[in-house]
Structure formats: structure tokens, C-alpha cells
mmCIF file of N, CA and C in Angstrom:
data_model
loop_
_atom_site.group_PDB
_atom_site.id
_atom_site.type_symbol
_atom_site.label_atom_id
_atom_site.label_comp_id
_atom_site.label_asym_id
_atom_site.label_seq_id
_atom_site.Cartn_x
_atom_site.Cartn_y
_atom_site.Cartn_z
ATOM 1 N N MET A 17 -4.838 6.459 -2.294
ATOM 2 C CA MET A 17 -3.736 6.115 -3.147
ATOM 3 C C MET A 17 -2.661 7.123 -3.004
ATOM 4 N N SER A 18 -1.454 6.733 -2.763
ATOM 5 C CA SER A 18 -0.384 7.723 -2.494
ATOM 6 C C SER A 18 0.124 8.398 -3.758
ATOM 7 N N GLN A 19 0.072 7.711 -4.857
ATOM 8 C CA GLN A 19 0.579 8.302 -6.123
ATOM 9 C C GLN A 19 -0.312 7.787 -7.232
ATOM 10 N N VAL A 20 -0.723 8.704 -8.110
ATOM 11 C CA VAL A 20 -1.598 8.322 -9.201
ATOM 12 C C VAL A 20 -0.785 8.233 -10.490
ATOM 13 N N PHE A 21 -0.884 7.081 -11.177
ATOM 14 C CA PHE A 21 -0.263 6.918 -12.443
ATOM 15 C C PHE A 21 -1.150 7.574 -13.506
ATOM 16 N N SER A 22 -0.578 8.069 -14.564
ATOM 17 C CA SER A 22 -1.354 8.492 -15.705
ATOM 18 C C SER A 22 -1.985 7.251 -16.354
ATOM 19 N N GLU A 23 -3.021 7.466 -17.127
ATOM 20 C CA GLU A 23 -3.689 6.349 -17.821
ATOM 21 C C GLU A 23 -2.689 5.627 -18.688
ATOM 22 N N GLU A 24 -1.825 6.363 -19.378
ATOM 23 C CA GLU A 24 -0.830 5.751 -20.256
ATOM 24 C C GLU A 24 0.171 4.936 -19.486
ATOM 25 N N THR A 25 0.638 5.431 -18.385
ATOM 26 C CA THR A 25 1.582 4.697 -17.531
ATOM 27 C C THR A 25 0.935 3.436 -17.014
ATOM 28 N N HIS A 26 -0.321 3.553 -16.604
ATOM 29 C CA HIS A 26 -1.049 2.383 -16.078
ATOM 30 C C HIS A 26 -1.132 1.317 -17.133
ATOM 31 N N ARG A 27 -1.561 1.682 -18.316
ATOM 32 C CA ARG A 27 -1.652 0.713 -19.457
ATOM 33 C C ARG A 27 -0.339 0.077 -19.809
ATOM 34 N N ASN A 28 0.727 0.878 -19.768
ATOM 35 C CA ASN A 28 2.055 0.336 -20.073
ATOM 36 C C ASN A 28 2.502 -0.673 -19.014
ATOM 37 N N LEU A 29 2.244 -0.327 -17.752
ATOM 38 C CA LEU A 29 2.567 -1.314 -16.692
ATOM 39 C C LEU A 29 1.784 -2.583 -16.820
ATOM 40 N N LEU A 30 0.501 -2.495 -17.113
ATOM 41 C CA LEU A 30 -0.341 -3.685 -17.296
ATOM 42 C C LEU A 30 0.181 -4.543 -18.428
ATOM 43 N N ALA A 31 0.591 -3.874 -19.485
ATOM 44 C CA ALA A 31 1.083 -4.645 -20.668
ATOM 45 C C ALA A 31 2.379 -5.388 -20.366
ATOM 46 N N ARG A 32 3.187 -4.900 -19.454
ATOM 47 C CA ARG A 32 4.458 -5.540 -19.119
ATOM 48 C C ARG A 32 4.322 -6.614 -18.048
ATOM 49 N N ILE A 33 3.282 -6.585 -17.302
ATOM 50 C CA ILE A 33 3.151 -7.552 -16.189
ATOM 51 C C ILE A 33 3.221 -8.992 -16.627
ATOM 52 N N PRO A 34 2.514 -9.432 -17.673
ATOM 53 C CA PRO A 34 2.631 -10.874 -18.066
ATOM 54 C C PRO A 34 4.103 -11.260 -18.388
ATOM 55 N N HIS A 35 4.811 -10.406 -19.054
ATOM 56 C CA HIS A 35 6.197 -10.723 -19.401
ATOM 57 C C HIS A 35 7.082 -10.790 -18.165
ATOM 58 N N CYS A 36 6.880 -9.858 -17.233
ATOM 59 C CA CYS A 36 7.721 -9.782 -16.046
ATOM 60 C C CYS A 36 7.365 -10.803 -14.953
ATOM 61 N N THR A 37 6.089 -11.214 -14.936
ATOM 62 C CA THR A 37 5.649 -12.150 -13.839
ATOM 63 C C THR A 37 5.357 -13.550 -14.326
ATOM 64 N N GLY A 38 5.164 -13.706 -15.632
ATOM 65 C CA GLY A 38 4.772 -15.016 -16.167
ATOM 66 C C GLY A 38 3.293 -15.334 -15.972
ATOM 67 N N ARG A 39 2.505 -14.408 -15.490
ATOM 68 C CA ARG A 39 1.105 -14.585 -15.286
ATOM 69 C C ARG A 39 0.300 -13.460 -15.965
ATOM 70 N N GLU A 40 -0.835 -13.819 -16.525
ATOM 71 C CA GLU A 40 -1.729 -12.834 -17.163
ATOM 72 C C GLU A 40 -2.416 -11.967 -16.112
ATOM 73 N N ILE A 41 -2.867 -10.785 -16.552
ATOM 74 C CA ILE A 41 -3.582 -9.862 -15.685
ATOM 75 C C ILE A 41 -4.785 -10.544 -15.088
ATOM 76 N N SER A 42 -5.556 -11.321 -15.894
ATOM 77 C CA SER A 42 -6.728 -11.964 -15.356
ATOM 78 C C SER A 42 -6.376 -12.889 -14.189
ATOM 79 N N ASP A 43 -5.211 -13.571 -14.282
ATOM 80 C CA ASP A 43 -4.784 -14.435 -13.146
ATOM 81 C C ASP A 43 -4.532 -13.598 -11.927
ATOM 82 N N TRP A 44 -3.865 -12.438 -12.085
ATOM 83 C CA TRP A 44 -3.576 -11.582 -10.955
ATOM 84 C C TRP A 44 -4.844 -11.018 -10.351
ATOM 85 N N LEU A 45 -5.813 -10.668 -11.178
ATOM 86 C CA LEU A 45 -7.079 -10.116 -10.660
ATOM 87 C C LEU A 45 -7.817 -11.170 -9.868
ATOM 88 N N ARG A 46 -7.765 -12.396 -10.308
ATOM 89 C CA ARG A 46 -8.402 -13.529 -9.594
ATOM 90 C C ARG A 46 -7.645 -13.737 -8.248
ATOM 91 N N THR A 47 -6.325 -13.629 -8.252
ATOM 92 C CA THR A 47 -5.530 -13.772 -7.027
ATOM 93 C C THR A 47 -5.994 -12.730 -6.020
ATOM 94 N N VAL A 48 -6.135 -11.484 -6.457
ATOM 95 C CA VAL A 48 -6.579 -10.401 -5.533
ATOM 96 C C VAL A 48 -7.979 -10.692 -5.023
ATOM 97 N N ASP A 49 -8.883 -11.119 -5.900
ATOM 98 C CA ASP A 49 -10.267 -11.428 -5.544
ATOM 99 C C ASP A 49 -10.311 -12.541 -4.517
ATOM 100 N N GLU A 50 -9.423 -13.514 -4.626
ATOM 101 C CA GLU A 50 -9.430 -14.673 -3.733
ATOM 102 C C GLU A 50 -8.557 -14.440 -2.501
ATOM 103 N N GLY A 51 -7.831 -13.338 -2.478
ATOM 104 C CA GLY A 51 -6.926 -13.021 -1.386
ATOM 105 C C GLY A 51 -7.646 -12.520 -0.111
ATOM 106 N N PRO A 52 -6.845 -12.077 0.828
ATOM 107 C CA PRO A 52 -7.473 -11.594 2.096
ATOM 108 C C PRO A 52 -8.343 -10.374 1.881
ATOM 109 N N ALA A 53 -9.306 -10.201 2.714
ATOM 110 C CA ALA A 53 -10.237 -9.098 2.623
ATOM 111 C C ALA A 53 -9.629 -7.841 3.233
ATOM 112 N N LEU A 54 -8.737 -7.222 2.484
ATOM 113 C CA LEU A 54 -8.084 -5.999 2.905
ATOM 114 C C LEU A 54 -8.876 -4.813 2.304
ATOM 115 N N PHE A 55 -8.950 -3.749 3.048
ATOM 116 C CA PHE A 55 -9.793 -2.585 2.592
ATOM 117 C C PHE A 55 -8.992 -1.478 1.965
ATOM 118 N N ARG A 56 -7.856 -1.147 2.488
ATOM 119 C CA ARG A 56 -7.074 -0.020 2.044
ATOM 120 C C ARG A 56 -6.250 -0.416 0.820
ATOM 121 N N PHE A 57 -6.134 0.516 -0.143
ATOM 122 C CA PHE A 57 -5.362 0.307 -1.362
ATOM 123 C C PHE A 57 -3.953 -0.112 -1.064
ATOM 124 N N GLU A 58 -3.252 0.639 -0.185
ATOM 125 C CA GLU A 58 -1.874 0.305 0.110
ATOM 126 C C GLU A 58 -1.706 -1.012 0.820
ATOM 127 N N GLU A 59 -2.695 -1.437 1.589
ATOM 128 C CA GLU A 59 -2.622 -2.786 2.231
ATOM 129 C C GLU A 59 -2.648 -3.863 1.148
ATOM 130 N N LYS A 60 -3.471 -3.669 0.163
ATOM 131 C CA LYS A 60 -3.579 -4.695 -0.914
ATOM 132 C C LYS A 60 -2.266 -4.720 -1.702
ATOM 133 N N VAL A 61 -1.717 -3.542 -2.007
ATOM 134 C CA VAL A 61 -0.464 -3.442 -2.729
ATOM 135 C C VAL A 61 0.662 -4.155 -1.914
ATOM 136 N N SER A 62 0.710 -3.836 -0.663
ATOM 137 C CA SER A 62 1.708 -4.442 0.226
ATOM 138 C C SER A 62 1.574 -5.932 0.270
ATOM 139 N N TRP A 63 0.351 -6.457 0.418
ATOM 140 C CA TRP A 63 0.089 -7.880 0.383
ATOM 141 C C TRP A 63 0.662 -8.534 -0.899
ATOM 142 N N LEU A 64 0.254 -7.975 -2.031
ATOM 143 C CA LEU A 64 0.737 -8.518 -3.327
ATOM 144 C C LEU A 64 2.253 -8.545 -3.376
ATOM 145 N N ARG A 65 2.871 -7.436 -3.024
ATOM 146 C CA ARG A 65 4.330 -7.320 -3.043
ATOM 147 C C ARG A 65 4.994 -8.387 -2.190
ATOM 148 N N HIS A 66 4.544 -8.576 -0.996
ATOM 149 C CA HIS A 66 5.233 -9.487 -0.077
ATOM 150 C C HIS A 66 4.812 -10.945 -0.280
ATOM 151 N N GLU A 67 3.546 -11.180 -0.588
ATOM 152 C CA GLU A 67 3.101 -12.552 -0.760
ATOM 153 C C GLU A 67 3.513 -13.148 -2.139
ATOM 154 N N HIS A 68 3.647 -12.288 -3.148
ATOM 155 C CA HIS A 68 3.951 -12.769 -4.495
ATOM 156 C C HIS A 68 5.200 -12.160 -5.109
ATOM 157 N N ASN A 69 5.947 -11.476 -4.258
ATOM 158 C CA ASN A 69 7.279 -10.945 -4.645
ATOM 159 C C ASN A 69 7.174 -10.033 -5.916
ATOM 160 N N LEU A 70 6.222 -9.160 -5.944
ATOM 161 C CA LEU A 70 6.019 -8.245 -7.074
ATOM 162 C C LEU A 70 6.715 -6.915 -6.818
ATOM 163 N N ALA A 71 7.098 -6.291 -7.864
ATOM 164 C CA ALA A 71 7.596 -4.873 -7.803
ATOM 165 C C ALA A 71 6.436 -3.969 -7.384
ATOM 166 N N TYR A 72 6.788 -2.882 -6.718
ATOM 167 C CA TYR A 72 5.774 -1.931 -6.280
ATOM 168 C C TYR A 72 4.880 -1.441 -7.402
ATOM 169 N N GLY A 73 5.444 -1.045 -8.496
ATOM 170 C CA GLY A 73 4.664 -0.543 -9.643
ATOM 171 C C GLY A 73 3.722 -1.583 -10.204
ATOM 172 N N HIS A 74 4.159 -2.800 -10.299
ATOM 173 C CA HIS A 74 3.288 -3.872 -10.844
ATOM 174 C C HIS A 74 2.127 -4.142 -9.871
ATOM 175 N N ALA A 75 2.467 -4.245 -8.602
ATOM 176 C CA ALA A 75 1.410 -4.494 -7.604
ATOM 177 C C ALA A 75 0.388 -3.375 -7.578
ATOM 178 N N LYS A 76 0.885 -2.151 -7.655
ATOM 179 C CA LYS A 76 0.001 -1.023 -7.643
ATOM 180 C C LYS A 76 -0.916 -0.984 -8.888
ATOM 181 N N ALA A 77 -0.342 -1.315 -10.041
ATOM 182 C CA ALA A 77 -1.114 -1.348 -11.281
ATOM 183 C C ALA A 77 -2.211 -2.409 -11.234
ATOM 184 N N ILE A 78 -1.875 -3.571 -10.659
ATOM 185 C CA ILE A 78 -2.837 -4.676 -10.559
ATOM 186 C C ILE A 78 -3.989 -4.269 -9.637
ATOM 187 N N ILE A 79 -3.691 -3.685 -8.485
ATOM 188 C CA ILE A 79 -4.705 -3.286 -7.542
ATOM 189 C C ILE A 79 -5.566 -2.153 -8.116
ATOM 190 N N HIS A 80 -4.928 -1.241 -8.799
ATOM 191 C CA HIS A 80 -5.666 -0.141 -9.482
ATOM 192 C C HIS A 80 -6.655 -0.709 -10.514
ATOM 193 N N GLU A 81 -6.175 -1.650 -11.309
ATOM 194 C CA GLU A 81 -7.032 -2.268 -12.340
ATOM 195 C C GLU A 81 -8.160 -3.038 -11.676
ATOM 196 N N TYR A 82 -7.823 -3.761 -10.593
ATOM 197 C CA TYR A 82 -8.836 -4.537 -9.872
ATOM 198 C C TYR A 82 -9.939 -3.575 -9.388
ATOM 199 N N ASP A 83 -9.590 -2.421 -8.780
ATOM 200 C CA ASP A 83 -10.506 -1.451 -8.273
ATOM 201 C C ASP A 83 -11.320 -0.827 -9.420
ATOM 202 N N LEU A 84 -10.702 -0.550 -10.537
ATOM 203 C CA LEU A 84 -11.425 0.004 -11.693
ATOM 204 C C LEU A 84 -12.470 -0.968 -12.194
ATOM 205 N N ARG A 85 -12.106 -2.227 -12.293
ATOM 206 C CA ARG A 85 -13.075 -3.228 -12.848
ATOM 207 C C ARG A 85 -14.175 -3.494 -11.827
ATOM 208 N N ARG A 86 -13.818 -3.480 -10.518
ATOM 209 C CA ARG A 86 -14.840 -3.726 -9.506
ATOM 210 C C ARG A 86 -15.876 -2.553 -9.514
ATOM 211 N N ALA A 87 -15.403 -1.321 -9.682
ATOM 212 C CA ALA A 87 -16.255 -0.148 -9.734
ATOM 213 C C ALA A 87 -17.160 -0.219 -11.001
ATOM 214 N N ALA A 88 -16.603 -0.677 -12.112
ATOM 215 C CA ALA A 88 -17.355 -0.810 -13.362
ATOM 216 C C ALA A 88 -18.486 -1.810 -13.193
ATOM 217 N N ARG A 89 -18.234 -2.902 -12.511
ATOM 218 C CA ARG A 89 -19.280 -3.920 -12.265
ATOM 219 C C ARG A 89 -20.383 -3.362 -11.411
ATOM 220 N N LYS A 90 -20.100 -2.498 -10.480
ATOM 221 C CA LYS A 90 -21.129 -1.913 -9.664
ATOM 222 C C LYS A 90 -22.059 -0.959 -10.421
ATOM 223 N N LEU A 91 -21.518 -0.411 -11.520
ATOM 224 C CA LEU A 91 -22.310 0.499 -12.332
ATOM 225 C C LEU A 91 -23.320 -0.213 -13.226
ATOM 226 N N LEU A 92 -23.054 -1.503 -13.486
ATOM 227 C CA LEU A 92 -23.986 -2.246 -14.361
ATOM 228 C C LEU A 92 -25.243 -2.653 -13.718
#
């Protein structure tokens, strides 16, 4: 990851995404899950930005959240 957001910044970005995009976080996470099998963080961010016309910060927050949740599932 090229730049790390603070936890507070990450949560603030996530809170704004539904208003800015018209889609809930759960919808975006499902989109990433169903999207192409990209491995690198920045590849996923770039795909979201270009395929779905998202701002860099929003795309980065979605991918970061996706990775956090995926890691949490592995711990269970």
C-alpha cells in the first residue's frame, strides 16, 4: 500500500461512500469480490477507479476494507 490512512480517516471515507456513490459499502465489497482476480492492492484500486469511476480515496478505502474483512474471515 502506497499510503496508509489513519483509522479515523478510513472510517470517515467509508461513511461518505454511500452518499458520494449511491451504493452501500456492502455492494462495493461484493463488486470487488466478484471482480477480476487481481493480487496487488494498487491494481485493485486502479480497477475500481477506472471500471466504476471512483475517486482514488474512495477506491482505496473500499479495497482496504475488503482486505481487512477478508483477513478477519481467515482468523475465524
